[in-house]
Amino acid sequence: MAVPYTFATATSAIPLSQLDSNFATAITLGSTALTLGTTTTTVAGLTLTGAILNGTVGATTPTTGAFTTVGASGLITSTVGNSGTILRGSTATNSYIYPVYVTNTSGGVQLALEGATSGNVLVGGTAYATVLTTTTNTPVEIGINTTRVGSFSSTGLSMVQSIGVGNTTPSSSGAGISFPATQSASSDANTLDDYEEGTWTPIVGVGFTGVTYSSQHGWYTKVGRSVVISGRVNFSGTANFNNISITNMPFTMATLGGGAYGGGGIPYADYPAITNTSPYVGGGNASVQYYSLGTGSAIASGVNASGNWISFIVTIAT
Amino acid sequence: MSLTKTTTVDQITVTENGIVLYREATRIIEDGNEISKTYHRSSLVPEQDLTGVPDSVVAICNTAWTDEVKSAYRAMIEANQAKLGA
């Protein structure tokens, strides 16, 4: 087709492909509106000054300044500010996406709030709206600082390290559930609300006099209201043994209805009086007493326990 | 890199019968970040000798162990021993 030299007198549409092939220099259209048809056209090295993307597709009246610049880094920036909308759904208000950045790197789409300390990146329209999902049965991955920290899958939540409950900072070592340092007690019978492990120092409260120790060791683990407590002492000197009681336990046995008590067993003892004996923790007490099985009487012996070991492990409820 | 170790009483509990439970937390801090924390617990019964016990715990004991609490605790112990034939 013949290319009109003066566009103003053109009476029919001019394919851009003809412009590409016939003009080696830049084209200035001035204030004349340029309408592109449905033909796919490649324009290389296009530079526009002023409002470069102005208005919406269709017959709607353009909104001046909705998009003004495309920076050298590829960012599309809205001049409206942090509340400006760059991408918007067609109807519902909640279909707005409010990011300042919408970038595509390595095939992925990143949504972010720039400089904001709060705000919703994605908001569902109803209580159970799906706001983040995959379209196949593959996990939704979660990352921090570009490092994977966990994922949601159809079978549950998987975390690389720990989970903190009660607003607890998860432990940085190992993997597990981190509970608050101080128990946040739940009244629900099916809720695990506490975990703690530590040490304590067994001390002979009554029974012996003139007690000296070669070693004193105690460990405990509390899971919910149950506490497993173990202790072991080695005497370097004792005298006047009678009705031994080991005190300074880390927790007290709860005072429950029916005279509840805690107890357990004796892993090792080489003291002659500790025979057929059971450790016992009465309600409201923080001490272990030794009673003979069968007779129920407190054990008693006048034998010096110097050099002997006495140990126990009990389970109590708090 | 700086490492510091601190031990503090971070929890004190007084039970209904006057037993005082307290917990000491030992923390290892590296450049301001806690890298380790361990607990050691102890318990004190009314009228117990408080030698060597941390001051903050002694203060609680002296407040909690009223004459009424001491008497009630003695009575509880004697009742428990009588029940078990000790």
Short mmCIF file of N, CA and C in Angstrom, two decimals, chain A residues 239-317:
data_model
loop_
_atom_site.label_atom_id
_atom_site.label_comp_id
_atom_site.label_asym_id
_atom_site.label_seq_id
_atom_site.Cartn_x
_atom_site.Cartn_y
_atom_site.Cartn_z
N ALA A 239 24.08 -40.03 110.57
CA ALA A 239 23.90 -40.66 111.88
C ALA A 239 22.42 -40.62 112.21
N ASN A 240 22.00 -41.48 113.12
CA ASN A 240 20.64 -41.46 113.66
C ASN A 240 19.57 -41.49 112.58
N PHE A 241 19.56 -42.53 111.80
CA PHE A 241 18.59 -42.67 110.74
C PHE A 241 17.22 -43.05 111.30
N ASN A 242 16.20 -42.37 110.85
CA ASN A 242 14.84 -42.73 111.23
C ASN A 242 13.86 -41.99 110.35
N ASN A 243 12.93 -42.71 109.71
CA ASN A 243 11.85 -42.11 108.92
C ASN A 243 12.38 -41.05 107.93
N ILE A 244 13.20 -41.51 107.03
CA ILE A 244 13.87 -40.58 106.13
C ILE A 244 12.87 -39.84 105.22
N SER A 245 13.17 -38.59 105.00
CA SER A 245 12.37 -37.77 104.08
C SER A 245 13.32 -36.91 103.27
N ILE A 246 13.15 -36.91 101.96
CA ILE A 246 13.98 -36.07 101.09
C ILE A 246 13.14 -34.88 100.64
N THR A 247 13.67 -33.71 100.87
CA THR A 247 12.90 -32.48 100.61
C THR A 247 13.49 -31.69 99.46
N ASN A 248 12.95 -30.48 99.30
CA ASN A 248 13.41 -29.54 98.27
C ASN A 248 12.98 -29.94 96.88
N MET A 249 11.90 -30.72 96.77
CA MET A 249 11.42 -31.13 95.45
C MET A 249 11.00 -29.91 94.61
N PRO A 250 11.07 -30.03 93.31
CA PRO A 250 10.80 -28.87 92.45
C PRO A 250 9.34 -28.45 92.40
N PHE A 251 8.44 -29.37 92.68
CA PHE A 251 7.01 -29.04 92.66
C PHE A 251 6.33 -29.73 93.84
N THR A 252 5.15 -29.25 94.18
CA THR A 252 4.36 -29.91 95.22
C THR A 252 3.31 -30.79 94.56
N MET A 253 3.03 -31.88 95.25
CA MET A 253 1.93 -32.76 94.82
C MET A 253 0.62 -32.02 95.07
N ALA A 254 -0.26 -32.06 94.09
CA ALA A 254 -1.55 -31.36 94.22
C ALA A 254 -2.37 -31.96 95.35
N THR A 255 -3.16 -31.13 95.98
CA THR A 255 -4.11 -31.61 96.98
C THR A 255 -5.43 -31.89 96.28
N LEU A 256 -5.64 -33.13 95.99
CA LEU A 256 -6.83 -33.51 95.22
C LEU A 256 -7.79 -34.28 96.12
N GLY A 257 -8.98 -34.43 95.67
CA GLY A 257 -9.96 -35.18 96.43
C GLY A 257 -9.55 -36.64 96.58
N GLY A 258 -9.93 -37.27 97.69
CA GLY A 258 -9.63 -38.68 97.89
C GLY A 258 -8.23 -38.94 98.39
N GLY A 259 -7.56 -37.91 98.89
CA GLY A 259 -6.20 -38.11 99.43
C GLY A 259 -5.21 -38.54 98.38
N ALA A 260 -5.23 -37.89 97.23
CA ALA A 260 -4.34 -38.26 96.14
C ALA A 260 -2.88 -38.13 96.55
N TYR A 261 -2.06 -38.97 95.99
CA TYR A 261 -0.63 -38.96 96.31
C TYR A 261 0.15 -39.34 95.06
N GLY A 262 1.44 -39.04 95.13
CA GLY A 262 2.33 -39.44 94.06
C GLY A 262 3.30 -40.49 94.56
N GLY A 263 3.86 -41.21 93.64
CA GLY A 263 4.81 -42.25 94.04
C GLY A 263 5.53 -42.80 92.84
N GLY A 264 6.35 -43.80 93.08
CA GLY A 264 7.10 -44.37 91.98
C GLY A 264 7.92 -45.56 92.43
N GLY A 265 9.20 -45.54 92.09
CA GLY A 265 10.04 -46.67 92.41
C GLY A 265 11.44 -46.24 92.80
N ILE A 266 12.23 -47.22 93.11
CA ILE A 266 13.62 -46.97 93.53
C ILE A 266 14.53 -47.66 92.54
N PRO A 267 15.13 -46.91 91.63
CA PRO A 267 16.02 -47.52 90.63
C PRO A 267 17.24 -48.18 91.26
N TYR A 268 17.76 -47.58 92.33
CA TYR A 268 18.97 -48.13 92.94
C TYR A 268 19.09 -47.64 94.38
N ALA A 269 19.47 -48.57 95.26
CA ALA A 269 19.78 -48.21 96.64
C ALA A 269 20.63 -49.33 97.23
N ASP A 270 21.63 -48.94 97.93
CA ASP A 270 22.47 -49.96 98.57
C ASP A 270 22.48 -49.78 100.09
N TYR A 271 21.44 -49.12 100.56
CA TYR A 271 21.30 -48.93 102.00
C TYR A 271 20.39 -50.05 102.52
N PRO A 272 20.78 -50.76 103.52
CA PRO A 272 20.05 -51.97 103.95
C PRO A 272 18.59 -51.71 104.29
N ALA A 273 18.26 -50.53 104.78
CA ALA A 273 16.87 -50.28 105.18
C ALA A 273 15.95 -50.09 103.97
N ILE A 274 16.53 -49.78 102.80
CA ILE A 274 15.72 -49.55 101.60
C ILE A 274 15.47 -50.90 100.95
N THR A 275 14.58 -51.66 101.51
CA THR A 275 14.25 -52.97 100.99
C THR A 275 12.73 -53.09 100.96
N ASN A 276 12.24 -53.52 99.84
CA ASN A 276 10.78 -53.64 99.70
C ASN A 276 10.10 -52.33 100.09
N THR A 277 10.63 -51.26 99.53
CA THR A 277 10.22 -49.92 99.96
C THR A 277 9.72 -49.11 98.77
N SER A 278 8.79 -48.23 99.04
CA SER A 278 8.25 -47.39 97.98
C SER A 278 8.36 -45.92 98.36
N PRO A 279 8.78 -45.07 97.43
CA PRO A 279 8.77 -43.63 97.70
C PRO A 279 7.35 -43.09 97.61
N TYR A 280 7.04 -42.15 98.44
CA TYR A 280 5.67 -41.64 98.58
C TYR A 280 5.70 -40.13 98.69
N VAL A 281 4.78 -39.45 97.97
CA VAL A 281 4.64 -38.00 98.05
C VAL A 281 3.19 -37.69 98.41
N GLY A 282 2.98 -37.18 99.60
CA GLY A 282 1.62 -36.88 100.03
C GLY A 282 1.08 -35.62 99.38
N GLY A 283 -0.25 -35.50 99.35
CA GLY A 283 -0.88 -34.31 98.78
C GLY A 283 -0.43 -33.05 99.49
N GLY A 284 -0.07 -32.03 98.72
CA GLY A 284 0.37 -30.76 99.28
C GLY A 284 1.82 -30.76 99.72
N ASN A 285 2.51 -31.86 99.55
CA ASN A 285 3.90 -31.95 100.00
C ASN A 285 4.89 -31.78 98.86
N ALA A 286 6.09 -31.34 99.24
CA ALA A 286 7.20 -31.23 98.30
C ALA A 286 8.37 -32.07 98.80
N SER A 287 8.03 -33.24 99.37
CA SER A 287 9.08 -34.12 99.90
C SER A 287 8.71 -35.56 99.62
N VAL A 288 9.74 -36.39 99.56
CA VAL A 288 9.57 -37.82 99.33
C VAL A 288 9.84 -38.55 100.63
N GLN A 289 8.93 -39.43 100.99
CA GLN A 289 9.14 -40.27 102.17
C GLN A 289 9.20 -41.72 101.71
N TYR A 290 9.85 -42.54 102.53
CA TYR A 290 10.00 -43.96 102.18
C TYR A 290 9.16 -44.79 103.15
N TYR A 291 8.33 -45.65 102.59
CA TYR A 291 7.48 -46.52 103.41
C TYR A 291 7.65 -47.96 102.95
N SER A 292 7.54 -48.86 103.90
CA SER A 292 7.66 -50.28 103.59
C SER A 292 6.39 -50.76 102.91
N LEU A 293 6.58 -51.47 101.82
CA LEU A 293 5.43 -52.06 101.15
C LEU A 293 4.90 -53.21 102.00
N GLY A 294 3.64 -53.34 102.11
CA GLY A 294 3.03 -54.41 102.90
C GLY A 294 2.62 -53.93 104.26
N THR A 295 3.56 -53.34 105.00
CA THR A 295 3.21 -52.85 106.34
C THR A 295 2.75 -51.39 106.29
N GLY A 296 3.23 -50.64 105.31
CA GLY A 296 2.85 -49.23 105.22
C GLY A 296 3.53 -48.37 106.25
N SER A 297 4.48 -48.91 106.97
CA SER A 297 5.14 -48.13 108.01
C SER A 297 6.40 -47.48 107.47
N ALA A 298 6.75 -46.35 108.07
CA ALA A 298 7.96 -45.67 107.64
C ALA A 298 9.17 -46.53 107.97
N ILE A 299 10.12 -46.56 107.05
CA ILE A 299 11.29 -47.40 107.28
C ILE A 299 12.16 -46.77 108.36
N ALA A 300 12.80 -47.60 109.13
CA ALA A 300 13.63 -47.10 110.21
C ALA A 300 14.80 -48.05 110.40
N SER A 301 15.95 -47.47 110.62
CA SER A 301 17.12 -48.28 110.88
C SER A 301 18.14 -47.41 111.57
N GLY A 302 18.88 -47.99 112.41
CA GLY A 302 19.91 -47.23 113.10
C GLY A 302 21.25 -47.31 112.41
N VAL A 303 21.25 -47.90 111.20
CA VAL A 303 22.51 -48.10 110.51
C VAL A 303 22.97 -46.80 109.86
N ASN A 304 24.19 -46.46 110.02
CA ASN A 304 24.75 -45.27 109.38
C ASN A 304 24.77 -45.47 107.87
N ALA A 305 24.40 -44.45 107.14
CA ALA A 305 24.31 -44.55 105.69
C ALA A 305 25.54 -43.99 104.98
N SER A 306 26.59 -43.77 105.69
CA SER A 306 27.79 -43.21 105.06
C SER A 306 28.27 -44.10 103.93
N GLY A 307 28.48 -43.48 102.78
CA GLY A 307 28.95 -44.22 101.62
C GLY A 307 27.85 -44.88 100.82
N ASN A 308 26.61 -44.81 101.30
CA ASN A 308 25.49 -45.47 100.61
C ASN A 308 24.78 -44.51 99.64
N TRP A 309 24.09 -45.15 98.68
CA TRP A 309 23.27 -44.42 97.71
C TRP A 309 21.79 -44.63 98.01
N ILE A 310 21.03 -43.61 97.86
CA ILE A 310 19.57 -43.72 97.89
C ILE A 310 19.03 -42.94 96.70
N SER A 311 18.16 -43.57 95.94
CA SER A 311 17.60 -42.90 94.77
C SER A 311 16.11 -43.14 94.71
N PHE A 312 15.46 -42.45 93.86
CA PHE A 312 14.04 -42.65 93.65
C PHE A 312 13.62 -41.97 92.36
N ILE A 313 12.46 -42.36 91.86
CA ILE A 313 11.81 -41.65 90.76
C ILE A 313 10.31 -41.69 91.04
N VAL A 314 9.69 -40.53 91.01
CA VAL A 314 8.26 -40.45 91.32
C VAL A 314 7.54 -39.64 90.25
N THR A 315 6.27 -39.89 90.15
CA THR A 315 5.40 -39.07 89.30
C THR A 315 4.35 -38.42 90.17
N ILE A 316 4.21 -37.11 90.02
CA ILE A 316 3.21 -36.39 90.79
C ILE A 316 2.34 -35.57 89.85
N ALA A 317 1.24 -35.07 90.38
CA ALA A 317 0.37 -34.16 89.63
C ALA A 317 0.43 -32.80 90.30
#
